[in-house]
PDB file of C-alpha atoms in Angstrom:
ATOM      1  CA  MET A  22      27.683 -20.612 -31.706  1.00 69.00           C
ATOM      2  CA  LEU A  23      26.161 -17.974 -33.994  1.00 73.00           C
ATOM      3  CA  LYS A  24      22.778 -18.656 -32.397  1.00 77.00           C
ATOM      4  CA  TYR A  25      24.077 -17.777 -28.928  1.00 82.00           C
ATOM      5  CA  VAL A  26      25.833 -14.656 -30.191  1.00 85.00           C
ATOM      6  CA  SER A  27      22.622 -13.384 -31.803  1.00 83.00           C
ATOM      7  CA  MET A  28      20.677 -14.230 -28.626  1.00 87.00           C
ATOM      8  CA  ILE A  29      23.097 -12.143 -26.547  1.00 88.00           C
ATOM      9  CA  MET A  30      22.837  -9.281 -29.044  1.00 87.00           C
ATOM     10  CA  LEU A  31      19.039  -9.409 -28.828  1.00 87.00           C
ATOM     11  CA  ALA A  32      19.184  -9.351 -25.026  1.00 88.00           C
ATOM     12  CA  LEU A  33      21.513  -6.345 -25.182  1.00 88.00           C
ATOM     13  CA  ALA A  34      19.214  -4.471 -27.559  1.00 84.00           C
ATOM     14  CA  VAL A  35      16.175  -5.109 -25.354  1.00 82.00           C
ATOM     15  CA  SER A  36      18.034  -4.099 -22.185  1.00 85.00           C
ATOM     16  CA  LEU A  37      19.853  -0.944 -23.322  1.00 81.00           C
ATOM     17  CA  ASP A  38      16.844   1.266 -22.563  1.00 78.00           C
ATOM     18  CA  SER A  39      17.500   0.523 -18.895  1.00 83.00           C
ATOM     19  CA  LEU A  40      20.944   2.091 -19.250  1.00 82.00           C
ATOM     20  CA  SER A  41      19.376   5.300 -20.538  1.00 76.00           C
ATOM     21  CA  VAL A  42      16.859   5.290 -17.677  1.00 78.00           C
ATOM     22  CA  GLY A  43      19.629   4.753 -15.135  1.00 82.00           C
ATOM     23  CA  VAL A  44      21.688   7.626 -16.553  1.00 79.00           C
ATOM     24  CA  THR A  45      18.657   9.936 -16.526  1.00 73.00           C
ATOM     25  CA  TYR A  46      17.880   9.233 -12.869  1.00 78.00           C
ATOM     26  CA  GLY A  47      21.546   9.421 -11.930  1.00 80.00           C
ATOM     27  CA  MET A  48      21.893  12.857 -13.510  1.00 76.00           C
ATOM     28  CA  ARG A  49      18.855  14.019 -11.548  1.00 73.00           C
ATOM     29  CA  LYS A  50      20.507  12.737  -8.350  1.00 77.00           C
ATOM     30  CA  MET A  51      17.522  10.513  -7.597  1.00 78.00           C
ATOM     31  CA  LYS A  52      17.866   7.472  -5.362  1.00 82.00           C
ATOM     32  CA  PHE A  53      17.148   4.081  -6.892  1.00 83.00           C
ATOM     33  CA  PRO A  54      17.131   1.288  -4.263  1.00 88.00           C
ATOM     34  CA  LEU A  55      18.256  -2.181  -5.322  1.00 90.00           C
ATOM     35  CA  PRO A  56      14.786  -3.754  -4.749  1.00 91.00           C
ATOM     36  CA  SER A  57      13.275  -1.215  -7.163  1.00 88.00           C
ATOM     37  CA  MET A  58      15.926  -2.062  -9.756  1.00 91.00           C
ATOM     38  CA  MET A  59      15.111  -5.745  -9.341  1.00 92.00           C
ATOM     39  CA  VAL A  60      11.401  -5.058  -9.910  1.00 90.00           C
ATOM     40  CA  ILE A  61      12.175  -3.413 -13.266  1.00 87.00           C
ATOM     41  CA  ALA A  62      14.519  -6.239 -14.274  1.00 91.00           C
ATOM     42  CA  LEU A  63      11.909  -8.829 -13.280  1.00 92.00           C
ATOM     43  CA  PHE A  64       9.202  -7.095 -15.316  1.00 88.00           C
ATOM     44  CA  SER A  65      11.288  -7.201 -18.498  1.00 86.00           C
ATOM     45  CA  GLY A  66      12.265 -10.829 -17.987  1.00 90.00           C
ATOM     46  CA  LEU A  67       8.702 -11.961 -17.269  1.00 91.00           C
ATOM     47  CA  MET A  68       7.253 -10.031 -20.210  1.00 88.00           C
ATOM     48  CA  LEU A  69       9.781 -11.619 -22.548  1.00 89.00           C
ATOM     49  CA  LEU A  70       9.151 -15.078 -21.082  1.00 90.00           C
ATOM     50  CA  VAL A  71       5.378 -14.765 -21.543  1.00 90.00           C
ATOM     51  CA  SER A  72       5.715 -13.503 -25.112  1.00 89.00           C
ATOM     52  CA  MET A  73       8.092 -16.346 -25.999  1.00 90.00           C
ATOM     53  CA  TYR A  74       5.613 -18.947 -24.778  1.00 89.00           C
ATOM     54  CA  VAL A  75       2.873 -17.201 -26.759  1.00 88.00           C
ATOM     55  CA  GLY A  76       5.175 -17.224 -29.778  1.00 85.00           C
ATOM     56  CA  SER A  77       5.951 -20.930 -29.383  1.00 83.00           C
ATOM     57  CA  PHE A  78       2.216 -21.603 -29.689  1.00 85.00           C
ATOM     58  CA  LEU A  79       1.897 -19.361 -32.748  1.00 82.00           C
ATOM     59  CA  VAL A  80       4.749 -21.220 -34.459  1.00 75.00           C
ATOM     60  CA  LEU A  81       2.516 -24.284 -34.633  1.00 77.00           C
ATOM     61  CA  LEU A  82      -0.009 -22.301 -36.688  1.00 78.00           C
ATOM     62  CA  LEU A  83       2.500 -20.879 -39.171  1.00 72.00           C
ATOM     63  CA  PRO A  84       3.508 -22.389 -42.523  1.00 72.00           C
ATOM     64  CA  VAL A  85       6.694 -24.439 -42.549  1.00 59.00           C
ATOM     65  CA  ARG A  86       9.862 -22.265 -42.458  1.00 68.00           C
ATOM     66  CA  ALA A  87       7.843 -19.055 -42.270  1.00 73.00           C
ATOM     67  CA  GLU A  88       8.743 -18.327 -38.656  1.00 68.00           C
ATOM     68  CA  LYS A  89      12.294 -17.187 -39.462  1.00 73.00           C
ATOM     69  CA  SER A  90      11.120 -14.601 -41.992  1.00 79.00           C
ATOM     70  CA  ILE A  91       8.438 -13.350 -39.605  1.00 79.00           C
ATOM     71  CA  ALA A  92      10.981 -13.105 -36.784  1.00 76.00           C
ATOM     72  CA  ALA A  93      13.298 -11.066 -39.012  1.00 80.00           C
ATOM     73  CA  CYS A  94      10.470  -8.700 -39.970  1.00 84.00           C
ATOM     74  CA  ILE A  95       9.487  -8.215 -36.309  1.00 78.00           C
ATOM     75  CA  LEU A  96      13.075  -7.397 -35.336  1.00 78.00           C
ATOM     76  CA  ILE A  97      13.473  -4.899 -38.177  1.00 85.00           C
ATOM     77  CA  ALA A  98      10.108  -3.290 -37.356  1.00 85.00           C
ATOM     78  CA  LEU A  99      11.073  -2.970 -33.677  1.00 78.00           C
ATOM     79  CA  GLY A 100      14.397  -1.433 -34.645  1.00 80.00           C
ATOM     80  CA  VAL A 101      12.843   1.089 -37.027  1.00 86.00           C
ATOM     81  CA  TRP A 102      10.229   2.016 -34.420  1.00 80.00           C
ATOM     82  CA  ALA A 103      12.908   2.474 -31.741  1.00 75.00           C
ATOM     83  CA  ILE A 104      14.967   4.788 -33.969  1.00 80.00           C
ATOM     84  CA  TYR A 105      11.848   6.701 -35.006  1.00 80.00           C
ATOM     85  CA  ASN A 106      10.986   7.319 -31.356  1.00 73.00           C
ATOM     86  CA  VAL A 107      14.495   8.633 -30.697  1.00 69.00           C
ATOM     87  CA  LEU A 108      14.376  10.988 -33.681  1.00 76.00           C
ATOM     88  CA  ARG A 109      10.964  12.430 -32.900  1.00 72.00           C
ATOM     89  CA  LYS A 110      11.599  12.909 -29.209  1.00 64.00           C
ATOM     90  CA  ARG A 111      12.415  16.508 -28.417  1.00 51.00           C
ATOM     91  CA  GLU A 112      15.675  17.064 -26.613  1.00 50.00           C
ATOM     92  CA  ASP A 113      15.167  17.699 -22.922  1.00 49.00           C
ATOM     93  CA  GLU A 114      17.468  20.012 -21.024  1.00 43.00           C
ATOM     94  CA  LEU A 115      18.710  18.197 -17.914  1.00 42.00           C
ATOM     95  CA  GLU A 116      18.785  21.425 -15.987  1.00 42.00           C
ATOM     96  CA  ASP A 117      15.117  22.003 -16.737  1.00 45.00           C
ATOM     97  CA  VAL A 118      13.665  19.752 -14.066  1.00 45.00           C
ATOM     98  CA  ALA A 119      10.140  18.573 -14.800  1.00 45.00           C
ATOM     99  CA  PRO A 120       7.551  20.056 -12.441  1.00 47.00           C
ATOM    100  CA  ARG A 121       6.224  17.747  -9.803  1.00 48.00           C
ATOM    101  CA  PRO A 122       2.565  16.866 -10.240  1.00 46.00           C
ATOM    102  CA  THR A 123       0.320  18.066  -7.434  1.00 46.00           C
ATOM    103  CA  ALA A 124      -1.377  15.558  -5.169  1.00 42.00           C
ATOM    104  CA  GLN A 125      -4.659  16.101  -7.001  1.00 40.00           C
ATOM    105  CA  MET A 126      -2.995  15.525 -10.378  1.00 39.00           C
ATOM    106  CA  ARG A 127      -1.292  12.393  -9.079  1.00 42.00           C
ATOM    107  CA  ILE A 128      -4.542  10.863  -7.861  1.00 33.00           C
ATOM    108  CA  TRP A 129      -6.266  11.603 -11.171  1.00 35.00           C
ATOM    109  CA  ARG A 130      -3.437  10.140 -13.218  1.00 41.00           C
ATOM    110  CA  VAL A 131      -2.935   7.016 -11.157  1.00 37.00           C
ATOM    111  CA  HIS A 132      -6.562   6.044 -10.707  1.00 34.00           C
ATOM    112  CA  LEU A 133      -8.167   7.242 -13.919  1.00 34.00           C
ATOM    113  CA  LYS A 134      -5.298   7.282 -16.397  1.00 40.00           C
ATOM    114  CA  ARG A 135      -2.858   4.649 -15.246  1.00 42.00           C
ATOM    115  CA  PHE A 136      -1.586   3.992 -18.759  1.00 44.00           C
ATOM    116  CA  GLY A 137      -1.197   7.738 -19.189  1.00 48.00           C
ATOM    117  CA  VAL A 138       1.207   7.681 -16.249  1.00 48.00           C
ATOM    118  CA  VAL A 139       3.361   5.189 -18.140  1.00 51.00           C
ATOM    119  CA  ILE A 140       3.410   7.502 -21.145  1.00 50.00           C
ATOM    120  CA  GLN A 141       4.444  10.461 -18.981  1.00 51.00           C
ATOM    121  CA  ILE A 142       7.197   8.396 -17.374  1.00 53.00           C
ATOM    122  CA  LEU A 143       8.586   7.505 -20.782  1.00 50.00           C
ATOM    123  CA  LYS A 144       8.638  11.180 -21.793  1.00 52.00           C
ATOM    124  CA  ARG A 145       9.890  12.587 -18.477  1.00 54.00           C
ATOM    125  CA  PRO A 146      11.385   9.891 -16.214  1.00 50.00           C
ATOM    126  CA  SER A 147      11.409  12.181 -13.172  1.00 49.00           C
ATOM    127  CA  LEU A 148       7.594  11.993 -13.119  1.00 55.00           C
ATOM    128  CA  ALA A 149       7.906   8.384 -11.971  1.00 60.00           C
ATOM    129  CA  ASP A 150       8.719   9.787  -8.546  1.00 59.00           C
ATOM    130  CA  LEU A 151       5.012  10.263  -7.841  1.00 56.00           C
ATOM    131  CA  ASP A 152       5.409  10.997  -4.136  1.00 56.00           C
ATOM    132  CA  GLY A 153       8.176  13.571  -4.713  1.00 61.00           C
ATOM    133  CA  SER A 154      10.512  11.766  -2.317  1.00 65.00           C
ATOM    134  CA  GLY A 155      13.534  11.827  -4.617  1.00 69.00           C
ATOM    135  CA  SER A 156      13.633   8.033  -4.447  1.00 77.00           C
ATOM    136  CA  ILE A 157      11.995   5.405  -6.671  1.00 79.00           C
ATOM    137  CA  SER A 158       9.717   3.167  -4.601  1.00 79.00           C
ATOM    138  CA  MET A 159       8.637  -0.374  -5.464  1.00 83.00           C
ATOM    139  CA  SER A 160       5.264   0.763  -6.825  1.00 79.00           C
ATOM    140  CA  GLU A 161       6.905   3.478  -8.936  1.00 78.00           C
ATOM    141  CA  ALA A 162       9.423   0.922 -10.200  1.00 82.00           C
ATOM    142  CA  MET A 163       6.514  -1.246 -11.358  1.00 82.00           C
ATOM    143  CA  LEU A 164       5.283   1.585 -13.591  1.00 77.00           C
ATOM    144  CA  ILE A 165       8.744   2.062 -15.080  1.00 78.00           C
ATOM    145  CA  GLY A 166       9.186  -1.689 -15.476  1.00 80.00           C
ATOM    146  CA  PHE A 167       5.882  -2.000 -17.304  1.00 78.00           C
ATOM    147  CA  ALA A 168       6.845   0.808 -19.682  1.00 73.00           C
ATOM    148  CA  LEU A 169      10.285  -0.647 -20.417  1.00 74.00           C
ATOM    149  CA  SER A 170       8.961  -4.195 -20.867  1.00 77.00           C
ATOM    150  CA  MET A 171       6.840  -3.298 -23.902  1.00 73.00           C
ATOM    151  CA  ASP A 172       9.806  -3.749 -26.258  1.00 70.00           C
ATOM    152  CA  ALA A 173      10.573  -7.074 -24.595  1.00 78.00           C
ATOM    153  CA  PHE A 174       7.178  -8.452 -25.637  1.00 81.00           C
ATOM    154  CA  GLY A 175       7.793  -7.936 -29.356  1.00 79.00           C
ATOM    155  CA  ALA A 176      11.366  -9.175 -29.058  1.00 82.00           C
ATOM    156  CA  GLY A 177      10.124 -12.268 -27.227  1.00 85.00           C
ATOM    157  CA  LEU A 178       7.766 -13.169 -30.064  1.00 83.00           C
ATOM    158  CA  SER A 179      10.620 -12.876 -32.525  1.00 82.00           C
ATOM    159  CA  ALA A 180      12.967 -14.887 -30.300  1.00 84.00           C
ATOM    160  CA  SER A 181      10.481 -17.750 -30.006  1.00 84.00           C
ATOM    161  CA  PHE A 182      10.278 -18.002 -33.799  1.00 82.00           C
ATOM    162  CA  LEU A 183      14.081 -18.287 -33.905  1.00 82.00           C
ATOM    163  CA  GLY A 184      14.133 -21.163 -31.416  1.00 82.00           C
ATOM    164  CA  TYR A 185      15.900 -19.445 -28.524  1.00 86.00           C
ATOM    165  CA  SER A 186      15.574 -20.853 -25.009  1.00 87.00           C
ATOM    166  CA  PRO A 187      12.799 -18.846 -23.244  1.00 89.00           C
ATOM    167  CA  LEU A 188      14.203 -19.292 -19.741  1.00 91.00           C
ATOM    168  CA  MET A 189      17.803 -18.557 -20.723  1.00 91.00           C
ATOM    169  CA  LEU A 190      16.906 -15.407 -22.659  1.00 91.00           C
ATOM    170  CA  ALA A 191      14.540 -14.155 -19.935  1.00 92.00           C
ATOM    171  CA  LEU A 192      17.221 -14.598 -17.261  1.00 93.00           C
ATOM    172  CA  LEU A 193      19.791 -12.875 -19.471  1.00 93.00           C
ATOM    173  CA  VAL A 194      17.489  -9.912 -20.121  1.00 92.00           C
ATOM    174  CA  SER A 195      16.674  -9.567 -16.411  1.00 93.00           C
ATOM    175  CA  LEU A 196      20.355  -9.652 -15.459  1.00 94.00           C
ATOM    176  CA  LEU A 197      21.358  -7.129 -18.139  1.00 93.00           C
ATOM    177  CA  ASN A 198      18.526  -4.776 -17.148  1.00 91.00           C
ATOM    178  CA  LEU A 199      19.705  -4.844 -13.542  1.00 92.00           C
ATOM    179  CA  LEU A 200      23.341  -4.257 -14.501  1.00 94.00           C
ATOM    180  CA  PHE A 201      22.530  -1.487 -16.982  1.00 91.00           C
ATOM    181  CA  ILE A 202      20.346   0.440 -14.525  1.00 89.00           C
ATOM    182  CA  ARG A 203      23.024   0.231 -11.849  1.00 91.00           C
ATOM    183  CA  PHE A 204      25.801   1.237 -14.233  1.00 90.00           C
ATOM    184  CA  GLY A 205      23.649   4.005 -15.713  1.00 85.00           C
ATOM    185  CA  LEU A 206      23.012   5.497 -12.276  1.00 86.00           C
ATOM    186  CA  LYS A 207      26.723   5.659 -11.494  1.00 86.00           C
ATOM    187  CA  ALA A 208      27.507   7.116 -14.918  1.00 84.00           C
ATOM    188  CA  GLY A 209      24.680   9.637 -14.581  1.00 80.00           C
ATOM    189  CA  TYR A 210      26.109  11.009 -11.343  1.00 77.00           C
ATOM    190  CA  LYS A 211      29.270  11.974 -13.222  1.00 76.00           C
ATOM    191  CA  PHE A 212      27.756  13.378 -16.431  1.00 67.00           C
ATOM    192  CA  ALA A 213      26.918  17.063 -16.657  1.00 47.00           C
ATOM    193  CA  LYS A 214      25.356  16.787 -20.125  1.00 55.00           C
ATOM    194  CA  ILE A 215      23.496  14.058 -21.950  1.00 53.00           C
ATOM    195  CA  LYS A 216      24.669  14.660 -25.531  1.00 57.00           C
ATOM    196  CA  ALA A 217      26.631  11.413 -25.717  1.00 57.00           C
ATOM    197  CA  MET A 218      23.653   9.434 -24.409  1.00 57.00           C
ATOM    198  CA  LYS A 219      21.361  11.007 -27.003  1.00 59.00           C
ATOM    199  CA  LYS A 220      23.582   9.673 -29.755  1.00 61.00           C
ATOM    200  CA  ALA A 221      23.827   6.265 -28.076  1.00 64.00           C
ATOM    201  CA  ALA A 222      20.022   6.075 -27.826  1.00 65.00           C
ATOM    202  CA  MET A 223      19.885   4.806 -31.420  1.00 72.00           C
ATOM    203  CA  ILE A 224      22.104   1.801 -30.679  1.00 73.00           C
ATOM    204  CA  PRO A 225      19.288  -0.594 -29.554  1.00 70.00           C
ATOM    205  CA  GLY A 226      17.276   0.110 -32.714  1.00 75.00           C
ATOM    206  CA  ALA A 227      20.335  -0.349 -34.920  1.00 80.00           C
ATOM    207  CA  ILE A 228      21.134  -3.688 -33.252  1.00 77.00           C
ATOM    208  CA  LEU A 229      17.581  -4.946 -33.780  1.00 73.00           C
ATOM    209  CA  ILE A 230      17.637  -3.969 -37.465  1.00 82.00           C
ATOM    210  CA  CYS A 231      21.007  -5.667 -37.998  1.00 84.00           C
ATOM    211  CA  LEU A 232      19.775  -8.822 -36.253  1.00 75.00           C
ATOM    212  CA  GLY A 233      16.635  -8.860 -38.399  1.00 78.00           C
ATOM    213  CA  ILE A 234      18.596  -8.469 -41.628  1.00 84.00           C
ATOM    214  CA  SER A 235      21.055 -11.183 -40.583  1.00 77.00           C
ATOM    215  CA  LYS A 236      18.189 -13.621 -39.940  1.00 70.00           C
ATOM    216  CA  MET A 237      17.008 -13.151 -43.525  1.00 74.00           C
ATOM    217  CA  PHE A 238      20.287 -14.493 -44.874  1.00 72.00           C
ATOM    218  CA  PHE A 239      21.662 -16.833 -42.205  1.00 61.00           C
TER     219      PHE A 239
END
């Protein structure tokens, strides 16, 4: 029973970033079609699934009973890194809408600095709307999904060391990502300020740290 509870907590921690993304887009009154949401959810689930299968291979190379300690360390490291990123990120004023990149800038970023686009999206989510349409297309959702799935890779390695079911956890993460984005959009439409969300941004990191510590003792 405890194993399933910790698996759900891990899935929640990995998926909560999608809630923040949904709120951000909702507050900017941007449209987010259901197919685009599903692309992001699928990215996170697939990334976690791949990393868990990689982790299941690595377990065979590790000393006996070492995988649990390594999994705990990975979870704690991910949690610390997540909180560090929240603390060092400068507060953005919602009213201060990020400038749209020009067509020339967009071409340069997409074709020559594709990974740089992901970084910009993480810093200013509105930049994901590369065509300036006010709606997130499938291709733009792929960029967001790739950015959000990075945490899922590390969490997947840890989960494989703990013996979680890869398919079950991947499906759970995909479902939670979809639900959180949708809920975040609706919540974002109603919020005028983001102060509460800034405080809540530390929750995923705190959950990961608590899970890691618990795995050291249970």
